[in-house]
Short mmCIF file of C-alpha atoms in Angstrom, two decimals:
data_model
loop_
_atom_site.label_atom_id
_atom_site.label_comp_id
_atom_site.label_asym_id
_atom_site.label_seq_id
_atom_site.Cartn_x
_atom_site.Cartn_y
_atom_site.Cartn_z
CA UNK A 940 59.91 32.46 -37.65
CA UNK A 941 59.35 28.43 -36.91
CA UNK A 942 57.53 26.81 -39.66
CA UNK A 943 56.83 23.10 -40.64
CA UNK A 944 56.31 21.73 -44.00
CA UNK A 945 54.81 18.17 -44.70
CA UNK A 946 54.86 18.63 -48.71
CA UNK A 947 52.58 16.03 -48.98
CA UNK A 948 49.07 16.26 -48.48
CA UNK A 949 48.34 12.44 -48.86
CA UNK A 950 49.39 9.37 -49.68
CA UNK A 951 48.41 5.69 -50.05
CA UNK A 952 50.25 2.55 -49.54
CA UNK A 953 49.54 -1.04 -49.67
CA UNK A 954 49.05 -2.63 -46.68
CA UNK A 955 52.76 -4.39 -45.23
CA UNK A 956 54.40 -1.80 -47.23
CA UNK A 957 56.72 0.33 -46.10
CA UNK A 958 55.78 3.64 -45.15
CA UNK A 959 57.75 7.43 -44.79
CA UNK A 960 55.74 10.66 -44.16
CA UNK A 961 58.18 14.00 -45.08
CA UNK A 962 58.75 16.77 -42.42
CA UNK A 963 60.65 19.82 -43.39
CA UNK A 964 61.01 22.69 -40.44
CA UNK A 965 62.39 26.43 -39.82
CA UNK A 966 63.65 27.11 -36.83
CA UNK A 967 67.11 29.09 -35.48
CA UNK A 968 67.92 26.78 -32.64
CA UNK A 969 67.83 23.08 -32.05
CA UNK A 970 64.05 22.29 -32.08
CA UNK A 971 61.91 20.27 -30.32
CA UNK A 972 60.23 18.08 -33.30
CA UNK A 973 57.08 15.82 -32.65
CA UNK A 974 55.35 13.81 -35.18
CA UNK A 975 50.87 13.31 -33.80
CA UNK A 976 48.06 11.04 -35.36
CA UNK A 977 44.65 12.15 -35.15
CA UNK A 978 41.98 9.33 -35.91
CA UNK A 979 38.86 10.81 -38.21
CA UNK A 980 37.15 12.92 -35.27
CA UNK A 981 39.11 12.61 -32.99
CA UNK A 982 41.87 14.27 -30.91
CA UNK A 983 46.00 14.31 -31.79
CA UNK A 984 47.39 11.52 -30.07
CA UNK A 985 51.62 11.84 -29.79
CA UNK A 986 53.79 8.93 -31.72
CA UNK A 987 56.98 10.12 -30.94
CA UNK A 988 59.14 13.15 -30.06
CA UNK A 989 62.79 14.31 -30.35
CA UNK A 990 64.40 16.59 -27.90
CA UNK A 991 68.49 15.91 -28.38
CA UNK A 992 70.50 12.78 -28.69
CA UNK A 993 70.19 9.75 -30.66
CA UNK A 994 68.60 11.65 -34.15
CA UNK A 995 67.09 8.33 -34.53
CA UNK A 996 63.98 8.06 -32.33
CA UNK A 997 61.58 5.30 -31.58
CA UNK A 998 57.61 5.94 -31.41
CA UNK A 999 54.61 3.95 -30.21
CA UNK A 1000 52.63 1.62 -32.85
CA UNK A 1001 55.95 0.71 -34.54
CA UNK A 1002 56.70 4.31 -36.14
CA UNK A 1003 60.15 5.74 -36.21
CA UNK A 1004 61.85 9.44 -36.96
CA UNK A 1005 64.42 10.21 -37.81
CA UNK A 1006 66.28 13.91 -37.10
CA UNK A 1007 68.85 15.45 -39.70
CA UNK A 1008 69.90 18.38 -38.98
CA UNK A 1009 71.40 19.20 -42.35
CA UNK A 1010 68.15 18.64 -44.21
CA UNK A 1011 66.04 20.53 -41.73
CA UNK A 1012 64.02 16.69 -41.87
CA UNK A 1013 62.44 14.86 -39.28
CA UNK A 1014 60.42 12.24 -41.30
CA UNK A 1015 58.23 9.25 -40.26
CA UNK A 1016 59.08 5.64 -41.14
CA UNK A 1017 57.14 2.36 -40.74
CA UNK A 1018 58.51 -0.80 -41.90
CA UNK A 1019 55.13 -2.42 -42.20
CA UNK A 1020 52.04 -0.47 -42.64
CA UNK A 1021 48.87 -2.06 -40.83
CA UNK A 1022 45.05 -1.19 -42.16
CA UNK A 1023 44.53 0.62 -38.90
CA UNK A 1024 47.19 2.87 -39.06
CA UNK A 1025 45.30 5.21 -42.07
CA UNK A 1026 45.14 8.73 -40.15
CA UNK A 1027 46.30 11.83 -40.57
CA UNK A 1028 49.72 12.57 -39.02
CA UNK A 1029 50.85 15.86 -38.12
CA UNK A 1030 54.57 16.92 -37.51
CA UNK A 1031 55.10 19.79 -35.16
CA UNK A 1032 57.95 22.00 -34.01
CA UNK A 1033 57.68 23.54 -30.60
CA UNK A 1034 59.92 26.25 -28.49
CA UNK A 1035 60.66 27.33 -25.40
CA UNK A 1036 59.78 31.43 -25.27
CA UNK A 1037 58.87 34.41 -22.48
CA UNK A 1038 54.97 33.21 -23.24
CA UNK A 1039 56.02 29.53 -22.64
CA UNK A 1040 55.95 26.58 -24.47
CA UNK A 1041 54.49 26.75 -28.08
CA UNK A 1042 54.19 24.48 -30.84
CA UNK A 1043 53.65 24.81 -34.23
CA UNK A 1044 52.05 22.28 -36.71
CA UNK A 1045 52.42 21.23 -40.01
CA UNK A 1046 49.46 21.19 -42.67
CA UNK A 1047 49.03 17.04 -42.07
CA UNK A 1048 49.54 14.37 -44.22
CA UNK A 1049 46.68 12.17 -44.90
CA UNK A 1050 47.12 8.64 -45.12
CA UNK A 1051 45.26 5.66 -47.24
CA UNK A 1052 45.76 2.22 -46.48
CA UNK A 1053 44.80 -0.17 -49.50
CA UNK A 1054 44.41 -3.68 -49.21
CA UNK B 464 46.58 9.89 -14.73
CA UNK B 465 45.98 12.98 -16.17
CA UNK B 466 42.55 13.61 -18.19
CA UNK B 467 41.50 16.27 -20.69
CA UNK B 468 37.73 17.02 -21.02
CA UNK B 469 35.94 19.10 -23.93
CA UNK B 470 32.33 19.77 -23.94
CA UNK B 471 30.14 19.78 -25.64
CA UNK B 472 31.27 17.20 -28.69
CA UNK B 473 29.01 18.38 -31.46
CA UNK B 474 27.05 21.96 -31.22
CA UNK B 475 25.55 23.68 -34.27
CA UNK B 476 24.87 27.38 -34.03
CA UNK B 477 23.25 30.13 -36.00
CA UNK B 478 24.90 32.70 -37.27
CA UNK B 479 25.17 35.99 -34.78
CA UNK B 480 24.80 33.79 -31.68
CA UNK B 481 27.00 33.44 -28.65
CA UNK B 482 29.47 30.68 -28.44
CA UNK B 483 31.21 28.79 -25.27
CA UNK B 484 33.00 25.70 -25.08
CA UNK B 485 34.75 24.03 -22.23
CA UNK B 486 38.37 22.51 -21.62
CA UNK B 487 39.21 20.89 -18.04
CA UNK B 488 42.00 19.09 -17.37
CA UNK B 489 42.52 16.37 -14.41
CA UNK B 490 45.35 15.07 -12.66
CA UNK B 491 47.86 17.90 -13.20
CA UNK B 492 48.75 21.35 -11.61
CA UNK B 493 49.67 24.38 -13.51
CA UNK B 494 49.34 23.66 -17.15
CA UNK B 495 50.21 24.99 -20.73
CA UNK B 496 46.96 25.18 -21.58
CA UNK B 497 45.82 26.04 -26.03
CA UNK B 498 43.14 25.89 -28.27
CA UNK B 499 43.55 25.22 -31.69
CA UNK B 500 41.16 25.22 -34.79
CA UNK B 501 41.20 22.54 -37.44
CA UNK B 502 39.57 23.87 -40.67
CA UNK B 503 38.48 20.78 -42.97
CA UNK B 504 41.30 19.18 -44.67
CA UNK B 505 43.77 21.52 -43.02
CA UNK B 506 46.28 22.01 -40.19
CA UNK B 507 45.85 23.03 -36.68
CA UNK B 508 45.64 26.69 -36.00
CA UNK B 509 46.81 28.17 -32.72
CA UNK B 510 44.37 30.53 -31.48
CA UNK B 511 44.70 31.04 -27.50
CA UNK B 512 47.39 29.56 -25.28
CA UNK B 513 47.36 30.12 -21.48
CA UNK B 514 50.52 29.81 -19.35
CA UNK B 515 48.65 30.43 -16.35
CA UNK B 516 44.80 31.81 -14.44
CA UNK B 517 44.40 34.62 -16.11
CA UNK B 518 46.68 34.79 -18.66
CA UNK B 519 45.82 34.60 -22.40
CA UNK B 520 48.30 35.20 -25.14
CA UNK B 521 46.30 35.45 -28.77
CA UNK B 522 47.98 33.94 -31.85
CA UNK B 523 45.16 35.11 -34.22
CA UNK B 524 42.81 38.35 -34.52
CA UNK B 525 39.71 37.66 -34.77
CA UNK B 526 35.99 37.34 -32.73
CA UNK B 527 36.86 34.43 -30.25
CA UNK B 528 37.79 35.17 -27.21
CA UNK B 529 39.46 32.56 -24.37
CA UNK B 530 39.82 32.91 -20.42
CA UNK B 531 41.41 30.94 -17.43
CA UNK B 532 39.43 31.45 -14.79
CA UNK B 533 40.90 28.32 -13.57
CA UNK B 534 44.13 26.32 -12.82
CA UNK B 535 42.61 23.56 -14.86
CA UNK B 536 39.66 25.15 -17.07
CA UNK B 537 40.16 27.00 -20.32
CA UNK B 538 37.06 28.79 -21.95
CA UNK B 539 36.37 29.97 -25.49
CA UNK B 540 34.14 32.00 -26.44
CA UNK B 541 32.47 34.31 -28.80
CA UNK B 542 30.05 36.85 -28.78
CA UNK B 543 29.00 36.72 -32.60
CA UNK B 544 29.45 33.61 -34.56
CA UNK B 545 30.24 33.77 -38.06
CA UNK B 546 30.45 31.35 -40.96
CA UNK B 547 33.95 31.10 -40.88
CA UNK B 548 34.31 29.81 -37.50
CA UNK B 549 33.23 26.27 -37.88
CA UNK B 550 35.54 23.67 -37.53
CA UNK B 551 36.54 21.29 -35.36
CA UNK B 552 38.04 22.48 -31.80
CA UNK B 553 40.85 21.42 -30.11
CA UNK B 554 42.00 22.24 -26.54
CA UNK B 555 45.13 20.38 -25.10
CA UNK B 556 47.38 21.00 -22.50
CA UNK B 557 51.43 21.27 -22.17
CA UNK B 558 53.39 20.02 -18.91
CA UNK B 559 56.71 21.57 -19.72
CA UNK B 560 58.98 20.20 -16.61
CA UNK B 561 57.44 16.92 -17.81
CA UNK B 562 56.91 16.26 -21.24
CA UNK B 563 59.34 19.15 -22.72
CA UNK B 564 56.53 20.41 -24.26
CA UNK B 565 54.62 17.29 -25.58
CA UNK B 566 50.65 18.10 -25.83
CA UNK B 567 48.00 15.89 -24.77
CA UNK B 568 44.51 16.09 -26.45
CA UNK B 569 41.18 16.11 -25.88
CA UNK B 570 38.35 14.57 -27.84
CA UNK B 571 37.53 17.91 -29.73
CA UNK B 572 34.36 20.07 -30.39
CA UNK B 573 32.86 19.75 -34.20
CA UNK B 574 31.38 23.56 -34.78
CA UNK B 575 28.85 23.98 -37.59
CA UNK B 576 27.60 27.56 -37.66
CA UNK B 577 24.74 28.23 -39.85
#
């Protein structure tokens, strides 16, 4: 069965420091992987996504991901974190089945931006 | 553009009452439409997902309930509250053909039952 693991619950940086948000998944066949932020009360908005191809992929808001298939990984970098980017960020592994399309989330990190 | 609508935003309940909330979705045609449950401090929690009017496939057991009586609109519902259903509610919908499966949000519904 698909599963996703984001072994850590939350974290806090210093603001211009570098960031990278874990993302260990389950899954049989190549995945679809997807990393979301979700703003306190507010809906999941999508950073980035990986489908196939380059394993290195390239998000909104400056994030990146980065796909190894060896390590089961997909985690999320930022060179830079900014103040406003303290959310919590999902990663998510979705497939393709007879019921269609369904995707399956990770716990969520939560992350603390200190000045 | 496409839109995704959730109604209401806040609703408090007692315990033992009825429950409906409402997901409509703009600008698209035959959606992946889900609803998810976010517990406090925890994941999301696939409860319904709808691959067309009509049909419902149930991740969870439990006393929610969802329909499609619409292309675009997604209902769940509930004909007992309990304590453990608070949360915070998410619907979102799925174009496959177009996003491979990415999800787009709405704002959510924050559930207090009492």
């Amino acid at each position: 069965a698909q599963s996703v693991t984001q072994p850590d619950i939350h974290i806090t940086v210093s603001e211009g420091a570098s960031l990278e948000l874990r993302c260990n998944y389950s899954y049989g066949a190549t995945p679809y992987l997807f990393w979301y932020v979700q703003s306190p009360g507010q809906g999941l908005q999508l950073l980035l996504k990986y489908f196939s191809g380059d394993t290195l992929v390239q998000g909104i808001k400056g994030f990146e991901a980065e796909f190894k298939r060896s390590q089961s990984s997909f985690n999320l970098r930022k060179p830079s974190v900014h103040w406003s980017d303290a959310a919590e960020y999902f990663c998510a592994v979705g497939s393709i089945g007879t019921g269609g399309f369904k995707t399956i989330f990770g716990a969520g990190t939560r992350l603390f931006v200190k000045a | 553009s496409q839109t995704i609508h959730q109604w209401p935003a806040t609703l408090v309940q007692p315990v033992g009452s009825p429950l409906s909330l409402e997901c409509t979705v703009e600008g698209t045609s035959n959606p992946n439409l889900y609803w998810y449950r976010q517990a406090a401090g925890r994941g999301l929690q696939l409860l319904f997902y709808s691959v067309g009017i009509g049909q419902i496939s149930s991740e969870v057991p439990q006393n929610l309930s969802a329909s499609r009586p619409q292309d675009r609109q997604f209902i769940l519902s509930s004909k007992k509250l309990l304590l453990s259903d608070s949360g915070f509610y998410l619907c979102a919908w799925s174009a496959l053909a177009g996003g491979r499966g990415e999800q787009f949000f709405g704002p959510g519904t924050r559930l207090t039952v009492l």
